[in-house]
Amino acid sequence: MAKLISTKVTQQANNKPALRLKILFNLYNLLENPYGKFYVYMKALNLAVNGKVTDDIIPSFKKVDSFIKEWNIGTLDQRELFPTISNILKEHKSSAKDSFYFLTKYLATFSGEDAYTMSEAKEEAVRAIVEFVKAPEMFQSDLFEMPAVGQLDKDGKYALLYQLLKIFLTHRLGAYLDFHAANSDILKSFGLAHEDCITKMRLMTLADLGSNHGEIPYGLIKDTLWALFVPYFFGYTIFSNFIVIEVQILFQVNDDEVEVWVVKAIAAKLLNCKMDQMNQVVIVNRCTERVFGLHQWFTVRSKLTTWRGNVANVINTIQANKGTEDATQAVHSLMIR
């Protein structure tokens, strides 16, 4: 009955789509069968797209994870659900991060599949890489560890795109510049702007410096974020002294520029740090890891173990002092009597 009603309601989606969507929501709330609810929800998603009323259904996406547990749906149904939600959110530019989240959930469903089945996700894996590289506010991703994305490494058409992802997640700015010098057409073919990539790689390189150094000298930041441009520009033939002078001026970086990029990294929540201008160093308290895998979990466990030991020592010290204080008070009490 639910299938018959939802099929009838979703016909002529352009005719009062908001009202039709409300009817489907009411039907959803009346149902008790979990899979029936999933079926109606998928009909509502398609109606929202065809009737151009996606704004009315987007708020429900916040509860999708709990919905999935309630529906108890399998992998194939999830592969239908996640791309649909991701595509809806993709049309809303303010929801790019949420769109990427559901896209990665779709790709994660292919873990453990054979090569033939995994090939179904190839185009979506490409889209995920492009969206990650393009997004100015995303600096961490698990794409590198997903088999659906890893299949691109040996792909004749998309292998270079996979290498670009590898650079963004595991290398520094210099590696990106080398890649661009040899493969500039690849970026253009996927709608990626070189200048935007440089900006993002600078920030990610700063985060990488922070993960390897408790204190980052200003000089190291200068060398890493600017001096690496020299081989890239000197790859061209220079015909006059005038041009040589211009290139040299280009790489005269002052401390203010270093601090500007550190502030940008702080604003992007890549670094939690402070700048010691007197000693020309950046003191790092915490940094965001670009890839959060097994190694990072071991690091977290080590820190938690250390903190637990420190807390235990504090508690023992407090208890020992309290015992001493109680004993002293007891002695004073006896003396007074």
Coordinates of C-alpha atoms in Angstrom, one line a residue:
M1 CA 0.0 0.0 0.0
A2 CA 2.8 2.4 0.9
K3 CA 4.4 1.7 -2.5
L4 CA 1.2 2.4 -4.4
I5 CA 0.5 5.6 -2.5
S6 CA 4.1 6.9 -2.8
T7 CA 4.2 6.0 -6.5
K8 CA 0.9 7.9 -7.1
V9 CA 2.1 10.9 -5.1
T10 CA 5.4 11.3 -6.9
Q11 CA 3.8 11.5 -10.3
Q12 CA 3.7 15.0 -11.8
A13 CA 6.3 16.1 -9.4
N14 CA 6.2 19.7 -10.6
N15 CA 2.6 20.1 -9.6
K16 CA 2.5 21.4 -6.0
P17 CA 5.8 19.5 -5.1
A18 CA 5.9 20.9 -1.5
L19 CA 2.4 19.5 -0.8
R20 CA 3.3 16.1 -2.3
L21 CA 6.5 16.0 -0.2
K22 CA 4.5 16.7 2.9
I23 CA 2.1 13.8 2.1
L24 CA 5.1 11.5 1.8
F25 CA 6.5 12.7 5.2
N26 CA 3.1 12.0 6.8
L27 CA 3.1 8.5 5.2
Y28 CA 6.6 7.9 6.4
N29 CA 5.6 8.7 10.0
L30 CA 2.6 6.4 9.8
L31 CA 4.6 3.4 8.7
E32 CA 6.0 0.8 11.1
N33 CA 7.9 -1.4 8.7
P34 CA 11.6 -0.2 8.7
Y35 CA 12.2 -1.0 5.0
G36 CA 8.9 0.6 4.0
K37 CA 10.2 3.8 5.6
F38 CA 13.4 3.6 3.6
Y39 CA 11.4 3.1 0.4
V40 CA 9.2 6.1 1.1
Y41 CA 12.2 8.2 2.0
M42 CA 13.9 7.4 -1.3
K43 CA 10.7 8.4 -3.1
A44 CA 10.7 11.7 -1.1
L45 CA 14.3 12.4 -2.2
N46 CA 13.5 11.8 -5.8
L47 CA 10.4 14.0 -5.6
A48 CA 12.4 16.8 -4.0
V49 CA 14.9 16.7 -6.8
N50 CA 12.4 16.5 -9.6
G51 CA 10.1 19.1 -8.0
K52 CA 13.0 21.4 -7.1
V53 CA 12.1 21.5 -3.4
T54 CA 15.3 20.1 -2.0
D55 CA 15.4 22.8 0.7
D56 CA 12.5 21.1 2.4
I57 CA 14.3 17.7 2.7
I58 CA 17.9 18.8 3.4
P59 CA 17.3 19.3 7.2
S60 CA 16.5 15.6 7.5
F61 CA 20.0 14.7 6.3
K62 CA 21.4 15.4 9.8
K63 CA 19.5 12.3 11.0
V64 CA 20.4 9.9 8.2
D65 CA 23.0 8.0 10.2
S66 CA 20.3 7.2 12.9
F67 CA 17.8 6.5 10.1
I68 CA 20.1 3.9 8.6
K69 CA 20.3 2.0 11.9
E70 CA 16.5 2.1 12.1
W71 CA 16.0 1.0 8.5
N72 CA 18.6 -1.8 8.8
I73 CA 19.3 -1.5 5.1
G74 CA 22.1 -3.4 3.3
T75 CA 25.0 -2.3 1.2
L76 CA 23.2 -2.0 -2.1
D77 CA 20.5 0.3 -0.6
Q78 CA 23.2 2.4 1.0
R79 CA 24.9 2.8 -2.4
E80 CA 21.6 4.2 -3.7
L81 CA 21.0 6.5 -0.8
F82 CA 24.4 8.1 -0.3
P83 CA 25.0 9.4 -3.9
T84 CA 21.5 10.8 -4.0
I85 CA 22.0 12.8 -0.9
S86 CA 25.5 13.9 -2.0
N87 CA 24.2 15.1 -5.3
I88 CA 21.4 17.1 -3.7
L89 CA 23.9 18.8 -1.3
K90 CA 26.3 19.4 -4.2
E91 CA 23.8 21.8 -5.7
H92 CA 23.9 23.9 -2.5
K93 CA 27.3 25.5 -2.5
S94 CA 27.2 26.1 1.3
S95 CA 26.8 22.3 1.8
A96 CA 30.0 21.2 -0.1
K97 CA 31.5 19.6 3.0
D98 CA 28.4 17.6 3.8
S99 CA 28.2 16.5 0.2
F100 CA 31.7 15.3 0.4
Y101 CA 30.9 13.4 3.6
F102 CA 28.1 11.4 2.0
L103 CA 30.2 10.8 -1.1
T104 CA 33.0 9.2 1.1
K105 CA 30.4 7.1 2.9
Y106 CA 29.3 5.8 -0.5
L107 CA 32.9 5.0 -1.5
A108 CA 33.4 3.2 1.9
T109 CA 30.8 0.7 1.0
F110 CA 33.1 -0.8 -1.6
S111 CA 35.7 -2.0 0.8
G112 CA 36.4 -5.7 0.4
E113 CA 34.7 -5.8 -3.1
D114 CA 36.3 -7.4 -6.1
A115 CA 37.8 -5.2 -8.9
Y116 CA 34.8 -5.6 -11.2
T117 CA 32.3 -4.4 -8.5
M118 CA 34.7 -1.6 -7.4
S119 CA 34.8 -0.2 -10.9
E120 CA 31.3 1.0 -10.4
A121 CA 32.6 3.6 -8.0
K122 CA 35.4 4.8 -10.3
E123 CA 33.7 8.1 -11.4
E124 CA 32.6 8.9 -7.9
A125 CA 36.1 8.3 -6.7
V126 CA 37.4 10.8 -9.2
R127 CA 34.7 13.3 -8.2
A128 CA 35.8 12.9 -4.5
I129 CA 39.4 13.6 -5.3
V130 CA 38.5 16.7 -7.3
E131 CA 36.2 18.0 -4.6
F132 CA 38.7 17.5 -1.9
V133 CA 41.5 19.2 -3.8
K134 CA 39.2 22.1 -4.8
A135 CA 37.6 22.7 -1.4
P136 CA 39.5 25.5 0.4
E137 CA 38.3 24.5 3.9
M138 CA 39.0 20.7 3.8
F139 CA 42.5 19.6 4.9
Q140 CA 41.9 16.1 6.2
S141 CA 40.6 13.0 4.4
D142 CA 40.5 9.2 4.5
L143 CA 40.3 8.9 0.7
F144 CA 43.9 7.7 0.5
E145 CA 43.0 4.5 2.5
M146 CA 39.8 3.7 0.5
P147 CA 40.1 0.8 -2.0
A148 CA 37.6 2.5 -4.2
V149 CA 40.0 5.4 -4.6
G150 CA 43.1 3.3 -4.6
Q151 CA 42.0 1.5 -7.8
L152 CA 42.8 4.8 -9.6
D153 CA 46.5 4.3 -8.9
K154 CA 46.8 1.8 -11.8
D155 CA 44.2 3.4 -14.0
G156 CA 45.4 4.6 -17.3
K157 CA 43.1 7.6 -17.3
Y158 CA 43.1 8.7 -13.7
A159 CA 46.5 7.6 -12.3
L160 CA 47.8 11.2 -12.4
L161 CA 44.8 12.4 -10.5
Y162 CA 45.5 9.8 -7.8
Q163 CA 49.1 11.0 -7.6
L164 CA 47.8 14.6 -7.1
L165 CA 45.7 13.3 -4.1
K166 CA 48.8 11.6 -2.7
I167 CA 50.8 14.8 -2.9
F168 CA 48.0 16.8 -1.1
L169 CA 47.8 14.2 1.7
T170 CA 51.4 13.1 2.2
H171 CA 53.8 15.6 0.6
R172 CA 54.7 19.3 0.7
L173 CA 54.5 22.3 -1.6
G174 CA 57.6 21.4 -3.6
A175 CA 56.2 18.1 -4.7
Y176 CA 53.1 19.8 -5.9
L177 CA 55.1 22.4 -7.9
D178 CA 57.1 19.6 -9.6
F179 CA 53.8 17.8 -10.4
H180 CA 52.3 20.9 -11.9
A181 CA 55.3 21.7 -14.0
A182 CA 55.0 18.3 -15.7
N183 CA 51.2 17.9 -15.7
S184 CA 49.6 21.4 -15.8
D185 CA 47.0 20.2 -18.3
I186 CA 45.7 17.6 -15.8
L187 CA 44.6 20.4 -13.4
K188 CA 42.8 22.3 -16.2
S189 CA 41.0 19.2 -17.4
F190 CA 39.4 18.7 -13.9
G191 CA 38.7 22.4 -13.3
L192 CA 41.4 22.9 -10.7
A193 CA 43.0 26.3 -10.4
H194 CA 46.8 26.3 -9.9
E195 CA 46.8 29.4 -7.7
D196 CA 44.1 27.9 -5.4
C197 CA 46.1 24.6 -5.2
I198 CA 49.2 26.6 -4.2
T199 CA 47.3 28.3 -1.4
K200 CA 45.9 25.1 -0.1
M201 CA 49.3 23.3 -0.3
R202 CA 51.0 26.1 1.6
L203 CA 48.5 25.6 4.5
M204 CA 48.8 21.9 4.4
T205 CA 52.6 22.2 4.3
L206 CA 52.5 24.4 7.4
A207 CA 50.4 21.7 9.1
D208 CA 53.0 19.1 8.1
L209 CA 55.8 21.2 9.5
G210 CA 53.8 21.5 12.7
S211 CA 53.4 17.7 13.0
N212 CA 57.1 17.2 12.8
H213 CA 58.4 20.2 14.8
G214 CA 57.4 21.4 18.2
E215 CA 59.0 24.7 17.3
I216 CA 59.1 25.9 13.7
P217 CA 61.8 28.6 12.9
Y218 CA 60.6 31.4 10.7
G219 CA 63.5 30.6 8.4
L220 CA 62.2 27.1 7.8
I221 CA 58.8 28.4 6.9
K222 CA 60.3 30.8 4.5
D223 CA 62.4 28.1 2.8
T224 CA 59.5 25.7 2.6
L225 CA 56.7 28.0 1.5
W226 CA 58.6 30.3 -0.9
A227 CA 62.1 29.2 -1.8
L228 CA 60.7 26.1 -3.4
F229 CA 59.3 28.3 -6.1
V230 CA 62.8 29.0 -7.4
P231 CA 63.4 25.8 -9.4
Y232 CA 59.9 26.1 -10.8
F233 CA 60.5 29.6 -12.3
F234 CA 64.1 28.9 -13.2
G235 CA 62.9 26.1 -15.4
Y236 CA 62.3 28.7 -18.0
T237 CA 65.1 30.3 -20.1
I238 CA 65.9 33.8 -18.8
F239 CA 66.8 36.2 -21.6
S240 CA 67.9 39.4 -19.8
N241 CA 69.3 40.7 -16.5
F242 CA 66.1 42.6 -16.0
I243 CA 64.1 39.4 -15.7
V244 CA 66.7 37.9 -13.3
I245 CA 66.3 41.0 -11.1
E246 CA 62.5 40.6 -11.1
V247 CA 62.8 36.9 -10.1
Q248 CA 65.1 37.7 -7.2
I249 CA 62.8 40.4 -5.9
L250 CA 59.9 37.9 -6.0
F251 CA 61.5 35.7 -3.4
Q252 CA 62.5 38.4 -0.8
V253 CA 60.1 37.2 1.9
N254 CA 59.8 39.1 5.1
D255 CA 58.6 38.0 8.6
D256 CA 55.2 39.6 8.1
E257 CA 54.4 37.2 5.3
V258 CA 55.4 34.2 7.4
E259 CA 53.1 35.4 10.2
V260 CA 50.2 36.1 7.8
W261 CA 50.3 32.4 6.7
V262 CA 50.6 31.2 10.2
V263 CA 47.5 33.2 11.1
K264 CA 45.7 31.7 8.1
A265 CA 46.6 28.2 9.3
I266 CA 45.3 29.1 12.8
A267 CA 42.0 30.4 11.2
A268 CA 41.7 27.2 9.2
K269 CA 42.2 25.2 12.5
L270 CA 45.2 23.5 11.1
L271 CA 47.5 24.8 13.8
N272 CA 47.1 25.7 17.5
C273 CA 50.2 27.7 18.1
K274 CA 51.7 31.0 19.1
M275 CA 54.4 33.1 17.4
D276 CA 57.5 34.1 19.3
Q277 CA 58.7 37.1 17.4
M278 CA 61.7 37.7 19.6
N279 CA 63.1 34.3 18.9
Q280 CA 61.6 34.0 15.4
V281 CA 59.9 30.7 16.0
V282 CA 56.3 29.3 15.9
I283 CA 55.6 27.2 19.0
V284 CA 53.1 24.5 18.1
N285 CA 50.7 23.1 20.6
R286 CA 48.6 21.0 18.3
C287 CA 48.2 20.5 14.5
T288 CA 45.7 18.8 12.3
E289 CA 46.8 15.6 10.6
R290 CA 46.1 15.4 6.9
V291 CA 45.5 11.6 7.1
F292 CA 44.2 10.1 10.3
G293 CA 45.1 6.4 10.1
L294 CA 46.6 3.7 12.3
H295 CA 49.8 5.6 13.1
Q296 CA 47.7 8.6 14.4
W297 CA 45.6 6.4 16.6
F298 CA 48.7 5.0 18.2
T299 CA 49.9 8.5 18.9
V300 CA 46.5 9.3 20.5
R301 CA 46.7 6.2 22.6
S302 CA 50.2 7.1 23.7
K303 CA 49.1 10.6 24.7
L304 CA 46.1 9.3 26.6
T305 CA 48.3 6.8 28.5
T306 CA 50.6 9.7 29.5
W307 CA 47.7 11.9 30.6
R308 CA 46.2 9.1 32.6
G309 CA 49.5 8.5 34.4
N310 CA 49.8 12.3 35.1
V311 CA 46.2 12.4 36.4
A312 CA 46.9 9.4 38.6
N313 CA 50.0 11.1 40.0
V314 CA 48.1 14.2 40.8
I315 CA 45.4 12.2 42.6
N316 CA 48.0 10.3 44.6
T317 CA 49.7 13.6 45.6
I318 CA 46.4 15.1 46.7
Q319 CA 45.5 12.1 48.7
A320 CA 48.9 11.9 50.3
N321 CA 48.8 15.6 51.3
K322 CA 45.2 15.2 52.6
G323 CA 46.3 12.3 54.8
T324 CA 49.2 14.4 56.1
E325 CA 46.9 17.3 56.7
D326 CA 44.4 15.1 58.6
A327 CA 47.1 13.6 60.8
T328 CA 48.4 17.1 61.6
Q329 CA 45.0 18.3 62.5
A330 CA 44.5 15.3 64.8
V331 CA 47.8 16.0 66.6
H332 CA 46.8 19.6 67.1
S333 CA 43.4 18.5 68.5
L334 CA 45.1 16.2 71.1
M335 CA 47.5 19.0 72.1
I336 CA 44.7 21.4 72.6
R337 CA 42.8 18.9 74.9

